[in-house]
CSV table of C-alpha atoms in Angstrom, one decimal:
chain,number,residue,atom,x,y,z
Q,1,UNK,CA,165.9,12.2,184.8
Q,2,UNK,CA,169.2,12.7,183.8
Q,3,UNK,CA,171.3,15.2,186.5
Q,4,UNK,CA,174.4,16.8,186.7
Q,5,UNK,CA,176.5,15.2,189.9
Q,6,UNK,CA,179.0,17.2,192.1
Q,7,UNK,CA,181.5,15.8,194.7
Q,8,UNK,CA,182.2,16.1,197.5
Q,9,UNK,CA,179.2,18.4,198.8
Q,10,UNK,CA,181.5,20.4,201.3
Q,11,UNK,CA,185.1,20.2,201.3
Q,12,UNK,CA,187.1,22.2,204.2
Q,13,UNK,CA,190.5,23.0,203.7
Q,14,UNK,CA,192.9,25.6,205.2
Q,15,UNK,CA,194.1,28.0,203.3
Q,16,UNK,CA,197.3,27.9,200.8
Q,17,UNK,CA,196.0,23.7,199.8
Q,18,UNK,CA,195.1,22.8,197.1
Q,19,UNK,CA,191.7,21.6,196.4
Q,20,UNK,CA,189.9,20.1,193.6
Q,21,UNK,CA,186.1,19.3,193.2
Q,22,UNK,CA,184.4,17.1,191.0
Q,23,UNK,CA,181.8,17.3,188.6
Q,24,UNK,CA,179.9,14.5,186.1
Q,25,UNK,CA,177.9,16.1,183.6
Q,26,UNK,CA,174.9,15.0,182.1
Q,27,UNK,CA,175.9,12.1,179.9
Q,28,UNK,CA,175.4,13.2,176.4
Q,29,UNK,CA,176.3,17.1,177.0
Q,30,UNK,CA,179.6,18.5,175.3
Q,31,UNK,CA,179.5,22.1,177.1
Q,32,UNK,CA,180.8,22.4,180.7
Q,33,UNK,CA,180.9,25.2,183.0
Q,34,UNK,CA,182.0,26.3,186.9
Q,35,UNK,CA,180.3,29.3,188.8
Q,36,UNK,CA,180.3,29.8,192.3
Q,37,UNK,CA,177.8,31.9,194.4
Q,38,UNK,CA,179.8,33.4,198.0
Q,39,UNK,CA,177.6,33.4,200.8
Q,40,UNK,CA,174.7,36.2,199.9
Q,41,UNK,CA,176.2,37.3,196.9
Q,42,UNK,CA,175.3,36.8,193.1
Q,43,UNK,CA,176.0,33.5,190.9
Q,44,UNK,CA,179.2,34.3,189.3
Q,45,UNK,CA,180.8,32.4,185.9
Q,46,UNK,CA,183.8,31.4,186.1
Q,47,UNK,CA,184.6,29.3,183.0
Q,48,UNK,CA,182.7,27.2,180.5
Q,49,UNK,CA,184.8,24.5,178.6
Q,50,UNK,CA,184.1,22.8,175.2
Q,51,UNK,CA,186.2,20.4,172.9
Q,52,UNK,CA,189.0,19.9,175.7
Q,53,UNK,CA,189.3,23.5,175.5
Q,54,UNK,CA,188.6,26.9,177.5
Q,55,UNK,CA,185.4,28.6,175.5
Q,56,UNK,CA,185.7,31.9,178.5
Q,57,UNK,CA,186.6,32.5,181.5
Q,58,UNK,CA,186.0,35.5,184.0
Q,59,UNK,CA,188.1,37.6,185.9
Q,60,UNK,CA,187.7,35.7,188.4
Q,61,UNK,CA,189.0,32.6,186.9
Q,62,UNK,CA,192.8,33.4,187.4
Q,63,UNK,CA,196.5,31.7,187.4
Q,64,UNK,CA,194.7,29.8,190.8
Q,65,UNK,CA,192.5,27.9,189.0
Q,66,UNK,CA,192.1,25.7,185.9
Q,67,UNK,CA,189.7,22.9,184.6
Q,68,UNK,CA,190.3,19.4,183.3
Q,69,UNK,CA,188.4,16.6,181.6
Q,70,UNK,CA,190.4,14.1,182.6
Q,71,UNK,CA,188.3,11.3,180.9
Q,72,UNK,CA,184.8,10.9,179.7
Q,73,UNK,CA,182.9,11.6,182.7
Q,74,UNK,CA,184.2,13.6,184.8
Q,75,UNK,CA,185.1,17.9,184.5
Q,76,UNK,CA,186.9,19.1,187.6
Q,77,UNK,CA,188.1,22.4,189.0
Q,78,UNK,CA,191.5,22.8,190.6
Q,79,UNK,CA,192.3,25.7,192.8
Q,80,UNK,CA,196.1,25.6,193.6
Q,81,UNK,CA,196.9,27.4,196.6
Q,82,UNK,CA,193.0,28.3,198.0
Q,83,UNK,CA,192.4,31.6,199.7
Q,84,UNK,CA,190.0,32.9,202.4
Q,85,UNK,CA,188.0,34.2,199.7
Q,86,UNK,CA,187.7,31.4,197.6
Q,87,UNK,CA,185.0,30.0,200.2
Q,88,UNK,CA,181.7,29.7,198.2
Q,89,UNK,CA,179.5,26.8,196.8
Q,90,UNK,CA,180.8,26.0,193.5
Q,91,UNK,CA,178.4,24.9,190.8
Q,92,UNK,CA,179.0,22.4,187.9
Q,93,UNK,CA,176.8,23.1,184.9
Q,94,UNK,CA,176.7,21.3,181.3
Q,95,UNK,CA,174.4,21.5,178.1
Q,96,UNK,CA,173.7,19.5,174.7
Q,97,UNK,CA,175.4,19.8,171.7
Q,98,UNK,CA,172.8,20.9,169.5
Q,99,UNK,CA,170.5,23.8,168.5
Q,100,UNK,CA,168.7,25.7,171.4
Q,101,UNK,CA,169.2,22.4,173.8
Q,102,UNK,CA,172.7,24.1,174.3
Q,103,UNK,CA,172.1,27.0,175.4
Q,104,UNK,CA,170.1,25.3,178.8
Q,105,UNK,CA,172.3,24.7,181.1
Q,106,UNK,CA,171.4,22.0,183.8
Q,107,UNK,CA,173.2,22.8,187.4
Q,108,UNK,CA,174.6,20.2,190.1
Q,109,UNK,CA,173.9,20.6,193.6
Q,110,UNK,CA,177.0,22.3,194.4
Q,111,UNK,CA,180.3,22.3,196.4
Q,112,UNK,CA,180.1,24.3,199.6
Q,113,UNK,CA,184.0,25.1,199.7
Q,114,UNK,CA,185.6,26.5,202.8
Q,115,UNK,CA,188.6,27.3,203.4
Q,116,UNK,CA,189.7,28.4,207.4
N,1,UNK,CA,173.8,40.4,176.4
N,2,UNK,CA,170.9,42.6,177.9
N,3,UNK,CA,170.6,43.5,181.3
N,4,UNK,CA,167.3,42.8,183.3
N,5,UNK,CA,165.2,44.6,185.9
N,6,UNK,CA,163.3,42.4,188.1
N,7,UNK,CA,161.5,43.1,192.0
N,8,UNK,CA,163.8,42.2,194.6
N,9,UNK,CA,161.2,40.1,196.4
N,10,UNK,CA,157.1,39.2,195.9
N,11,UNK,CA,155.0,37.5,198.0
N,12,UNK,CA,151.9,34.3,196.8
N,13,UNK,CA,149.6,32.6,198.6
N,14,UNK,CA,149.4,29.0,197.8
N,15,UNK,CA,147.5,27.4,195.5
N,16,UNK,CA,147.3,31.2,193.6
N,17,UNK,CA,149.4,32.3,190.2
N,18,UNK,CA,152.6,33.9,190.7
N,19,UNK,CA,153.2,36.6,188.3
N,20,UNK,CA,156.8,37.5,188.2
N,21,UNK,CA,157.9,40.4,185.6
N,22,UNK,CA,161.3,41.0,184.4
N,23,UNK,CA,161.9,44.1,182.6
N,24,UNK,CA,164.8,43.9,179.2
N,25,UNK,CA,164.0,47.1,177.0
N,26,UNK,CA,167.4,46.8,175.7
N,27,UNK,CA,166.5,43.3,174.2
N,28,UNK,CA,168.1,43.1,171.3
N,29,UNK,CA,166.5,40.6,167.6
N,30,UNK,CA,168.8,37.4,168.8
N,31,UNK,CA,167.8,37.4,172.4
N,32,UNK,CA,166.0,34.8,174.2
N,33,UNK,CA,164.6,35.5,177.5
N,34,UNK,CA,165.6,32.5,180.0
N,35,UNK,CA,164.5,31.4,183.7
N,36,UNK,CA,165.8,30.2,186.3
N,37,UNK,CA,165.0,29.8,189.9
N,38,UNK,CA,167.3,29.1,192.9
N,39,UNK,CA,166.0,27.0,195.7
N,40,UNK,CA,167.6,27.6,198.7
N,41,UNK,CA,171.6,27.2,198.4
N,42,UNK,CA,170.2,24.8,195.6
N,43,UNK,CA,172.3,24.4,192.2
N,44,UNK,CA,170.2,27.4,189.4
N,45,UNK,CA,167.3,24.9,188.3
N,46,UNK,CA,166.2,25.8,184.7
N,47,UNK,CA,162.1,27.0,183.7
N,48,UNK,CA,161.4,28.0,180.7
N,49,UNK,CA,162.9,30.4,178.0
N,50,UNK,CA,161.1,32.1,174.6
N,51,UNK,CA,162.3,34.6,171.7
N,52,UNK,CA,158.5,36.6,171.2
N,53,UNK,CA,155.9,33.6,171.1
N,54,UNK,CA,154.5,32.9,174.6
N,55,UNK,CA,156.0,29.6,175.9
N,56,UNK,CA,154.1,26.9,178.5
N,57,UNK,CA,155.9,23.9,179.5
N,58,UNK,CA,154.9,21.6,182.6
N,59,UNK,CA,156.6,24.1,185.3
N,60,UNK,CA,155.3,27.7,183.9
N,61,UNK,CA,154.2,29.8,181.3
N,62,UNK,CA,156.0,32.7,179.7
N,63,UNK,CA,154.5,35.7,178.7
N,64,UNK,CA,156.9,38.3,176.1
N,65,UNK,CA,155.7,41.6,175.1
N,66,UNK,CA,155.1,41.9,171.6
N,67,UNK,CA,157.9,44.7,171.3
N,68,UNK,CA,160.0,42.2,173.9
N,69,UNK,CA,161.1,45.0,175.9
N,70,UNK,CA,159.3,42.8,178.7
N,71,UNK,CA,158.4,39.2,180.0
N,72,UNK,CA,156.3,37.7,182.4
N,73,UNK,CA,156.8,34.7,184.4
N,74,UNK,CA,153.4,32.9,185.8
N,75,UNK,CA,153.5,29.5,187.7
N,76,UNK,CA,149.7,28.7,187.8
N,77,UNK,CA,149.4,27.2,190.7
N,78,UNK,CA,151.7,27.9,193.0
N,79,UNK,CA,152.9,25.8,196.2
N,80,UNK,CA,155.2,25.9,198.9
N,81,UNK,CA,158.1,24.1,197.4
N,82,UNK,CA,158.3,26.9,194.7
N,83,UNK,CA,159.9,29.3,197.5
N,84,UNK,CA,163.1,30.6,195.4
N,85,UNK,CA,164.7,33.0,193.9
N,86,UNK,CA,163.7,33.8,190.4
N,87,UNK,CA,166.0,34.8,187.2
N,88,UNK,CA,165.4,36.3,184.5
N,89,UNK,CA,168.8,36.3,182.0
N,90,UNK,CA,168.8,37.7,178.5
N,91,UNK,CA,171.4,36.0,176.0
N,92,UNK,CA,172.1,35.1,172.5
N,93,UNK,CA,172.0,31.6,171.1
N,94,UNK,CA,175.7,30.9,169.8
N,95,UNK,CA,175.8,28.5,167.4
N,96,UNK,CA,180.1,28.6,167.5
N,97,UNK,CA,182.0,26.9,169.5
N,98,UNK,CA,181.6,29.6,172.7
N,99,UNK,CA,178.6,29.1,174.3
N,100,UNK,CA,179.0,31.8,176.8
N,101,UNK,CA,178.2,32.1,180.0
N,102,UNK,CA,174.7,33.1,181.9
N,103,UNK,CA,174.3,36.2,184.2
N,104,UNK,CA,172.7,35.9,187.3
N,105,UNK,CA,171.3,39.2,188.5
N,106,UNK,CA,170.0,39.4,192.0
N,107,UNK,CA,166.5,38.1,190.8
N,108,UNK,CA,163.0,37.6,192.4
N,109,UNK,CA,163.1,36.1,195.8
N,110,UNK,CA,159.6,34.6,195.5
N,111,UNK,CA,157.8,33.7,198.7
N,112,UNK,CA,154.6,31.5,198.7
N,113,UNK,CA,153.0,31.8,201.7
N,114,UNK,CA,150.2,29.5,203.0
C-alpha cells in the first residue's frame, strides 16, 4: 500500500539552526500539507501546498518557515532559525487530485524535531 | 467548518464493538463527517467518512443521524492494536484549488482492554 514517507524520524538541533525535514508523498497525490503535534498538545495545520503554490497557512506558519517542492517527489519544510518551541513531531500529509479522494488526507510517520 | 464534541476517553474490552459518538449539531448541508485515529505518537491514520448515508468499509462502520447533528463510530470487533485516539473532524469538500486544512480536536482516547 502506497504511504506517505518522512525523513529523518528525529532530528536534534540547537537552537537559532536551521533545519529542514523531508517528506515524499504518495505518488500520484497533488495536495500536500505540514502539521505538527507538541508534546501533549493538539494536531495543529500549518500549511497545505498545491500547484507549486501555498493553498493556507496558519498562524503558526510564520516568516520562520516555508515549504518547497523541489522536484517530483519530494515536499519539505524549512525552519530558518529554530526555536525552543518549535520542538514537536512534524507530520507530512498529501491527497489525490480528484473528487472526494482529495479531501483524505494520508499522514507520514512523522519528524520528532527537537531543538536544545 | 463545524466544531465537534466527543468523550475525552472510553474504555472496550477486546473482541467487543466500540461505539464512539461525536456530537456536530452545527453541521452544516456540505459537511462530511471524517475519522481519524492517532496511534500512539503515530502519523493521524484515516477511517472512514460519510455526508447522511451510513458508511462500512473494512476498518469501521459509520453511523449519521438522520438530522446529522450526530455520528457514530463502531469498530465491530475490537482488538488491542486499535488503542488510539479517535477524531471526529467536520469539513467541506472543496472542489477549488484550496483544499483546506483538517482540525484535530482533542478526540477519543479509546482504550481496549483485554
Amino acid at each position: 500500500e502506497p504511504e506517505v514517507t518522512q525523513t529523518p524520524s528525529h532530528q536534534v538541533t540547537q537552537m537559532g539552526q536551521e533545519v529542514i525535514l523531508r517528506c515524499v508523498p504518495i505518488s500520484n497525490h497533488l495536495y500536500f500539507y505540514w502539521y505538527r503535534q507538541i508534546l501533549g498538545q493538539k494536531v495543529e495545520f500549518l500549511v497545505s501546498f498545491y500547484n507549486n503554490e501555498i493553498s493556507e497557512k496558519s498562524e503558526i506558519f510564520d516568516d520562520q518557515f516555508s515549504v518547497e517542492r523541489p522536484d517530483g517527489s519530494n515536499f519539505t519544510l524549512k525552519i530558518r532559525s529554530t526555536k525552543l518551541e518549535d520542538s514537536a513531531m512534524y507530520f507530512c500529509a498529501s491527497s489525490a487530485r480528484t473528487g472526494l479522494a482529495k479531501n483524505i488526507q494520508y499522514f507520514g510517520a512523522g519528524t520528532r524535531l527537537s531543538v536544545l | 467548518d463545524a466544531k465537534t464534541t466527543q468523550p475525552p476517553s472510553m474504555d472496550c474490552a477486546e473482541g467487543r464493538a466500540a461505539n464512539l459518538p461525536c456530537n456536530h449539531s452545527t453541521i452544516s448541508g456540505n459537511e462530511y463527517v471524517y475519522w481519524y485515529r492517532q496511534i500512539h505518537s503515530q502519523g493521524p491514520q484515516y477511517i472512514i467518512h460519510g455526508l447522511k448515508n451510513n458508511e462500512t468499509n473494512e476498518m469501521a462502520s459509520l453511523i449519521i443521524t438522520e438530522d446529522r447533528k450526530s455520528s457514530t463510530l463502531i469498530l465491530p470487533h475490537a482488538t488491542l492494536r486499535d488503542t488510539a485516539v479517535y477524531y471526529c473532524i467536520v469539513r467541506g469538500n472543496n472542489y477549488g484549488g484550496s483544499q483546506g486544512n483538517l482540525i484535530f480536536g482533542k478526540g477519543t482516547k479509546l482504550s481496549v482492554k483485554p
